[in-house]
Coordinates of C-alpha atoms in Angstrom, one line a residue:
M18 CA 19.7 81.6 -6.7
D19 CA 18.2 85.0 -6.5
S20 CA 15.4 84.9 -3.9
A21 CA 13.9 88.0 -5.7
L22 CA 12.7 85.3 -8.6
I23 CA 9.8 84.4 -5.9
P24 CA 8.2 87.5 -4.1
A25 CA 6.7 87.6 -0.9
W26 CA 3.2 87.6 -2.1
G27 CA 3.9 84.1 -4.0
A28 CA 4.8 82.6 -0.6
I29 CA 1.9 84.4 0.8
V30 CA -0.6 82.7 -1.9
A31 CA 1.3 79.5 -1.2
L32 CA 0.5 79.3 2.6
T33 CA -3.2 80.8 2.2
L34 CA -4.0 78.3 -0.5
S35 CA -2.6 75.4 1.9
I36 CA -4.7 76.6 4.7
V37 CA -7.9 76.8 2.3
L38 CA -7.0 73.3 1.2
I39 CA -6.6 72.0 4.5
I40 CA -10.1 73.7 5.6
K41 CA -11.4 72.0 2.4
K42 CA -10.6 68.5 4.0
V43 CA -7.5 68.1 1.4
Q44 CA -5.2 65.6 2.9
P45 CA -2.6 68.0 4.4
V46 CA 0.4 67.0 2.6
Y47 CA -1.3 67.4 -0.7
A48 CA -2.5 70.9 0.4
L49 CA 1.0 71.8 1.4
I50 CA 2.4 70.6 -1.9
F51 CA -0.5 71.9 -4.0
G52 CA 0.0 75.5 -2.2
A53 CA 3.5 75.6 -2.5
F54 CA 3.4 74.7 -6.5
F55 CA 0.6 77.1 -7.3
G56 CA 2.1 80.1 -5.2
G57 CA 5.4 79.5 -6.5
I58 CA 4.4 79.3 -10.5
I59 CA 2.2 82.2 -10.5
S60 CA 4.6 84.3 -9.0
C61 CA 7.8 83.4 -11.1
F62 CA 6.6 81.4 -14.1
D63 CA 9.3 79.2 -13.7
L64 CA 8.2 75.5 -13.6
E65 CA 12.0 74.0 -13.0
L66 CA 12.8 76.7 -10.5
V67 CA 9.6 76.0 -8.4
V68 CA 10.1 72.2 -8.5
K69 CA 13.7 72.6 -7.3
E70 CA 13.1 74.7 -4.7
M71 CA 10.0 72.5 -3.5
T72 CA 12.4 69.3 -3.6
A73 CA 15.4 71.2 -1.9
G74 CA 12.9 72.0 0.8
A75 CA 11.9 68.6 1.0
K76 CA 15.6 67.1 1.1
D77 CA 16.2 69.6 3.7
I78 CA 13.4 67.9 6.3
V79 CA 14.9 64.3 5.7
P80 CA 17.3 64.2 8.5
A81 CA 14.5 65.2 10.8
I82 CA 12.0 62.7 9.3
I83 CA 14.7 59.9 9.9
R84 CA 14.6 60.6 13.9
I85 CA 11.1 61.0 14.1
L86 CA 10.4 57.7 12.5
M87 CA 12.7 56.4 15.0
A88 CA 10.9 58.1 17.9
G89 CA 8.1 56.1 17.1
I90 CA 9.3 53.1 18.6
L91 CA 9.8 55.0 22.1
A92 CA 6.2 56.1 21.6
G93 CA 4.8 52.9 20.2
T94 CA 6.0 50.7 23.2
L95 CA 4.8 53.6 25.8
V96 CA 1.3 53.1 24.4
G97 CA 1.4 49.5 23.6
T98 CA 2.6 48.3 27.1
K99 CA 0.4 50.5 28.7
S100 CA 2.9 52.3 30.3
A101 CA 1.7 55.7 29.2
E102 CA -1.6 55.1 30.7
K103 CA 0.0 53.6 33.8
I104 CA 1.7 56.7 34.3
A105 CA -1.5 59.2 33.8
R106 CA -3.5 56.9 36.1
S107 CA -0.5 57.1 38.8
I108 CA -0.5 60.7 38.5
T109 CA -4.3 61.4 38.9
Q110 CA -4.9 58.9 41.8
A111 CA -1.8 60.6 43.8
F112 CA -3.6 63.9 43.4
G113 CA -7.0 62.6 44.6
N114 CA -10.4 63.6 43.2
A115 CA -10.5 67.0 45.0
K116 CA -7.8 68.0 42.8
A117 CA -8.1 65.9 39.7
V118 CA -8.3 68.6 37.2
Y119 CA -4.9 69.7 38.1
A120 CA -3.5 66.0 38.1
I121 CA -4.7 65.6 34.2
I122 CA -2.3 68.7 33.6
F123 CA 0.8 66.8 35.0
A124 CA -0.5 63.8 33.6
S125 CA -0.6 65.1 30.1
F126 CA 2.7 67.2 30.7
V127 CA 4.5 63.8 31.8
L128 CA 3.6 61.8 28.7
T129 CA 4.4 64.4 26.2
F130 CA 7.8 65.0 28.0
S131 CA 8.1 61.2 27.8
G132 CA 7.9 61.3 24.1
V133 CA 4.5 60.5 23.6
F134 CA 2.8 62.7 20.7
I135 CA 0.6 65.4 21.9
D136 CA -2.7 63.9 20.2
V137 CA -1.7 60.6 21.3
A138 CA -1.4 61.7 24.9
V139 CA -4.5 63.6 24.9
L140 CA -6.4 60.6 23.8
T141 CA -4.8 58.5 26.4
V142 CA -5.5 60.8 29.3
A143 CA -9.1 61.7 28.4
P144 CA -10.9 58.6 29.5
I145 CA -9.0 58.8 33.0
A146 CA -9.7 62.4 33.0
L147 CA -13.2 62.3 32.3
A148 CA -13.5 59.5 34.9
V149 CA -11.8 61.2 37.8
A150 CA -12.6 64.9 37.0
G151 CA -16.3 64.4 36.7
K152 CA -16.3 63.4 40.4
S153 CA -15.0 67.0 41.4
G154 CA -17.3 68.8 39.0
A155 CA -15.2 69.6 36.3
S156 CA -16.4 70.6 33.1
K157 CA -15.4 68.9 29.9
M158 CA -14.1 72.6 28.9
A159 CA -11.6 72.6 32.1
I160 CA -10.7 68.9 31.4
L161 CA -9.3 69.8 27.8
V162 CA -7.8 72.7 28.7
A163 CA -5.9 71.0 31.2
L164 CA -4.9 68.3 28.7
V165 CA -3.8 70.7 25.9
G166 CA -2.1 73.0 28.5
G167 CA 0.1 70.2 30.1
G168 CA 0.6 68.8 26.7
K169 CA 2.2 71.9 25.2
A170 CA 4.4 72.4 28.5
G171 CA 5.6 69.0 27.9
N172 CA 5.9 69.4 24.2
V173 CA 8.8 72.0 24.5
I174 CA 11.1 70.0 26.5
S175 CA 10.3 66.5 24.8
P176 CA 12.2 64.3 22.0
N177 CA 8.8 64.4 20.0
P178 CA 8.7 65.5 16.2
N179 CA 8.4 69.0 16.4
T180 CA 11.7 69.4 18.8
I181 CA 13.5 67.2 16.9
A182 CA 12.6 69.2 13.5
S183 CA 13.7 72.5 15.2
A184 CA 17.0 70.7 16.7
T185 CA 17.8 69.4 13.3
N186 CA 17.4 72.3 11.4
F187 CA 19.4 74.5 13.4
N188 CA 21.9 71.9 13.9
A189 CA 21.8 71.9 17.5
Q190 CA 21.8 69.1 20.0
L191 CA 18.5 67.8 20.7
S192 CA 19.2 67.4 24.6
S193 CA 20.4 70.8 24.8
V194 CA 17.4 72.3 23.2
M195 CA 15.1 70.4 25.4
Y196 CA 17.0 71.6 28.7
A197 CA 17.0 75.2 27.1
N198 CA 13.0 75.0 27.4
I199 CA 12.9 74.1 31.0
L200 CA 11.8 77.3 32.4
A201 CA 9.3 78.0 29.6
S202 CA 7.8 74.5 30.0
I203 CA 7.5 75.6 34.2
I204 CA 5.7 78.9 33.1
G205 CA 3.5 76.9 30.7
I206 CA 2.4 74.4 33.5
I207 CA 1.6 77.9 35.6
A208 CA -0.2 79.5 33.1
T209 CA -2.2 76.2 32.5
I210 CA -3.1 75.9 36.4
I211 CA -4.2 79.4 36.5
V212 CA -6.2 79.3 33.2
V213 CA -8.0 75.9 34.4
W214 CA -8.8 77.6 37.8
Y215 CA -10.5 80.4 35.9
V216 CA -12.3 77.9 33.7
V217 CA -13.4 75.7 36.6
R218 CA -15.1 78.4 38.3
K219 CA -16.7 79.8 35.1
T220 CA -18.1 76.6 34.1
K221 CA -19.0 75.0 37.6
N222 CA -22.5 74.7 36.9
N223 CA -21.7 72.3 33.8
P224 CA -19.8 69.4 35.3
A225 CA -19.0 66.4 32.8
S226 CA -21.7 64.1 32.6
L227 CA -21.5 60.6 34.2
E228 CA -22.5 58.9 31.2
E229 CA -19.2 60.1 29.5
M230 CA -17.2 58.7 32.4
A231 CA -15.6 55.2 32.3
E232 CA -13.6 53.6 34.9
S233 CA -11.4 50.6 33.8
D234 CA -9.5 48.0 35.8
D235 CA -5.7 48.8 35.9
S236 CA -4.7 45.5 37.5
Q237 CA -3.0 44.5 34.3
L238 CA -0.9 47.5 33.8
P239 CA 2.7 47.5 34.7
S240 CA 4.7 49.0 37.4
L241 CA 5.1 52.7 37.7
W242 CA 8.9 51.9 37.5
A243 CA 9.0 50.0 34.7
S244 CA 6.5 52.4 32.8
I245 CA 9.0 55.2 33.4
S246 CA 12.2 53.1 32.5
G247 CA 11.9 53.9 28.8
P248 CA 11.5 57.8 29.1
I249 CA 14.3 57.5 31.7
V250 CA 16.8 55.7 29.4
A251 CA 16.1 57.8 26.6
I252 CA 16.4 61.0 27.7
G253 CA 19.3 59.6 30.0
L254 CA 21.3 58.9 26.9
L255 CA 20.2 62.3 25.3
I256 CA 21.7 64.4 28.1
L257 CA 25.3 62.5 27.9
R258 CA 26.1 65.2 25.7
P259 CA 26.1 67.9 28.1
I260 CA 27.0 66.2 31.1
L261 CA 29.9 64.0 29.7
D262 CA 30.7 65.3 26.0
I263 CA 29.3 62.1 24.9
S264 CA 26.9 62.4 22.0
I265 CA 24.3 60.0 21.3
D266 CA 22.0 60.7 18.2
P267 CA 18.2 60.6 18.9
L268 CA 18.4 58.0 16.1
I269 CA 19.5 55.4 18.8
A270 CA 18.6 57.0 22.3
L271 CA 15.0 56.8 21.2
P272 CA 14.4 53.1 20.2
V273 CA 17.1 52.2 22.9
G274 CA 14.6 53.8 25.2
G275 CA 11.8 52.0 23.8
F276 CA 13.3 48.5 24.1
A277 CA 14.2 49.3 27.7
C278 CA 10.5 50.0 28.3
A279 CA 9.5 46.8 26.6
M280 CA 12.1 44.6 28.8
F281 CA 11.4 46.2 31.9
T282 CA 7.5 46.0 31.5
G283 CA 7.9 42.3 30.7
K284 CA 6.1 42.9 27.2
I285 CA 9.5 41.9 25.0
K286 CA 7.6 39.8 23.0
N287 CA 5.3 42.5 21.5
F288 CA 8.3 44.8 20.8
L289 CA 8.0 44.4 17.2
A290 CA 4.2 44.8 17.2
D291 CA 4.4 47.9 19.4
S292 CA 7.1 49.3 17.5
T293 CA 5.1 48.9 14.2
F294 CA 1.9 50.6 16.1
G295 CA 4.5 53.6 16.9
L296 CA 5.6 53.7 13.5
S297 CA 2.0 53.8 12.2
K298 CA 1.8 57.0 14.6
M299 CA 4.7 58.7 13.0
I300 CA 4.2 58.0 9.5
P301 CA 1.8 60.7 8.8
V302 CA 3.9 63.2 10.9
A303 CA 6.7 62.1 8.5
V304 CA 4.7 62.5 5.3
L305 CA 3.3 65.8 6.6
L306 CA 6.4 66.8 7.1
L307 CA 7.6 66.4 3.2
G308 CA 4.6 68.6 2.3
T309 CA 5.9 71.2 4.9
G310 CA 9.6 71.1 3.4
C311 CA 8.1 71.4 -0.1
L312 CA 6.3 74.7 1.3
G313 CA 9.3 75.4 3.5
G314 CA 11.6 75.8 0.3
I315 CA 9.3 78.3 -1.5
I316 CA 8.9 80.4 1.7
K317 CA 12.7 80.3 2.3
A318 CA 13.3 81.1 -1.8
S319 CA 11.2 83.9 -1.5
T320 CA 11.3 87.4 -0.2
L321 CA 8.6 86.8 2.6
K322 CA 11.3 86.2 5.2
N323 CA 12.9 89.8 4.3
A324 CA 9.6 91.4 4.3
L325 CA 8.8 90.0 7.8
L326 CA 12.1 90.9 9.3
D327 CA 11.5 94.4 7.9
F328 CA 8.1 94.3 9.3
M329 CA 9.4 93.3 12.9
S330 CA 12.2 95.8 12.3
Q331 CA 9.7 98.8 11.9
L332 CA 7.6 97.4 15.0
G333 CA 10.8 98.0 16.9
L334 CA 11.1 94.1 17.8
S335 CA 15.1 92.9 18.3
D336 CA 16.2 89.7 16.8
I337 CA 15.4 87.7 19.8
F338 CA 11.3 88.0 18.6
I339 CA 12.4 86.4 15.0
A340 CA 12.7 82.7 16.2
P341 CA 9.3 82.5 18.3
F342 CA 7.3 84.9 16.4
S343 CA 8.2 82.8 13.2
G344 CA 7.2 79.6 15.0
A345 CA 3.8 80.7 15.9
L346 CA 3.2 82.3 12.8
M347 CA 3.9 79.1 10.8
S348 CA 2.0 77.0 13.3
A349 CA -1.1 79.2 12.8
A350 CA -0.8 78.6 8.9
S351 CA -0.4 74.9 9.2
A352 CA -2.5 74.3 12.4
S353 CA 0.3 71.9 13.5
T354 CA 3.4 72.3 16.1
T355 CA 5.4 70.0 14.0
A356 CA 4.8 71.7 10.7
G357 CA 5.2 75.1 12.2
A358 CA 8.3 74.2 14.0
A359 CA 9.8 72.4 10.7
I360 CA 9.0 75.5 8.3
A361 CA 10.1 78.2 10.7
S362 CA 13.3 76.4 11.6
A363 CA 13.9 75.8 7.8
T364 CA 13.2 79.2 6.8
F365 CA 14.1 81.6 9.4
S366 CA 17.4 79.7 11.2
E367 CA 20.0 81.5 9.2
A368 CA 18.2 85.1 10.2
V369 CA 18.0 84.2 13.7
L370 CA 21.7 82.7 13.9
A371 CA 22.6 86.2 11.9
G372 CA 20.8 88.1 14.6
G373 CA 23.7 86.7 17.1
I374 CA 21.0 84.1 18.8
S375 CA 23.0 80.6 19.2
A376 CA 21.5 77.6 17.6
V377 CA 20.2 75.9 20.7
W378 CA 18.5 79.1 21.8
G379 CA 17.1 79.5 18.2
A380 CA 15.9 76.1 17.9
A381 CA 14.4 76.3 21.4
M382 CA 12.4 79.3 20.8
T383 CA 11.1 78.3 17.5
N384 CA 9.6 75.4 19.1
A385 CA 8.2 77.3 21.9
G386 CA 6.5 79.5 19.5
A387 CA 5.3 76.7 17.6
V388 CA 3.1 75.4 20.3
A389 CA 1.3 78.9 20.7
L390 CA -1.3 78.4 17.7
D391 CA -1.2 74.7 16.7
Q392 CA -4.8 74.3 18.1
M393 CA -6.5 76.2 15.0
P394 CA -9.7 74.8 13.7
H395 CA -8.2 74.0 10.4
G396 CA -5.9 71.4 11.8
S397 CA -6.4 67.9 13.1
F398 CA -5.2 68.4 16.7
F399 CA -8.5 70.8 17.0
H400 CA -10.8 68.0 16.1
V401 CA -8.9 65.2 17.7
S402 CA -8.8 66.6 21.3
G403 CA -12.6 67.8 20.9
G404 CA -13.4 64.4 20.0
A405 CA -11.4 62.9 23.0
V406 CA -13.6 64.5 25.4
N407 CA -16.8 64.5 23.2
M408 CA -17.0 68.2 22.5
S409 CA -19.0 69.5 19.6
F410 CA -17.2 72.0 17.2
N411 CA -18.7 74.8 18.6
E412 CA -17.9 73.7 22.4
R413 CA -14.1 73.0 21.1
L414 CA -14.0 76.5 19.5
K415 CA -15.2 78.5 22.8
I416 CA -11.3 77.2 24.3
V417 CA -8.9 77.8 21.7
H418 CA -8.4 81.6 23.1
Y419 CA -7.5 79.9 26.6
E420 CA -4.9 77.6 24.6
T421 CA -3.3 80.5 22.9
I422 CA -2.8 82.2 26.4
I423 CA -1.1 79.4 27.4
G424 CA 1.1 78.9 24.3
I425 CA 1.9 82.6 24.3
A426 CA 3.1 82.3 28.0
I427 CA 5.6 79.4 26.7
G428 CA 6.9 81.4 23.9
L429 CA 7.6 84.4 26.4
G430 CA 8.8 82.0 28.8
S431 CA 11.4 80.7 26.3
M432 CA 12.5 84.2 25.1
F433 CA 13.0 85.2 28.8
S434 CA 15.1 82.0 29.3
C435 CA 17.1 83.2 26.5
I436 CA 17.9 86.6 27.8
L437 CA 18.4 85.3 31.2
F438 CA 20.5 82.3 30.7
S439 CA 22.1 82.7 27.0

């Protein structure tokens, strides 16, 4: 197909309309599909072509969707067996009240790194965070920055939907993509610590109120070793490829990790129920990705990609900027790390590879870029995370720039890693 049949402005209309519909509370998957269709049809007047490219884009994302659905087994068992809560509590208790706000960073980081979706990680750690951080005088703003920053740092090295989508679309090994962003993740943690330190000092006269804090008994929680068994098994299987050249697909490794978690925590009888819970959390993500695939198909078939590449060339930016920049741009448009990573990797992978960047580093930098702007107000993460610590819309809006700083640090860290190690 001649990509000129869909001009760049048609793809821009598709993106813009999708954002407007999401802001208007239209279901995101419908917003993306309607935006893609309308942008395509008004710019090329060829109904058959538009539908063909939308369905082709959705078809391309199916392999990632299957892996993401299977990732729900690990995520579901981590939450259902209360392993996620145990991990979070163990970290916060180890740090003590004086450094509680920094413990929150690592608790959120570990959960997302382990394969818990970032929304769920924030909701899991938030009650614990309010309970322990309030004792040290930390504000809700500091708590949420710590939760989100730690989650972002863990998300770029996790077997979560965004990483799976990036790796699949670049045809790269998931374990290698995770490994490539280790330095970027460390930089993200450091950036979060610095930003949280600043926010703590700035808001020291506005601590989280006692009525918002809730202690709960952890006597019924599994042991720490049993709690981390699932992630250890899953990640251990994934890294067999770079260590022993034994390739085990996430389609197998992630559910095996979930089964190990259920077995070692003694909750094997609840395995099916926990898996169902995990599936319920992944189905909205999978459906959303079908919408992103439709939008990605229109963008990929348009000249928008060439226009962006020309714009970057005029700015004097090298090809290494394509992956993180496209990830950030698409995450801002969709207000979703997963959608941003999926659209950017599907649309710009050819351009990234043509620029001499390997598939692994292309996927890693796209994924890192996608965590930069996923907290935009038209997305669900903005509202879910704010609600987790009882923030109003205006309060939540005041920390978006702090999250952006952390996300940009992670993206730049991934680029630096690529230059240093590729």
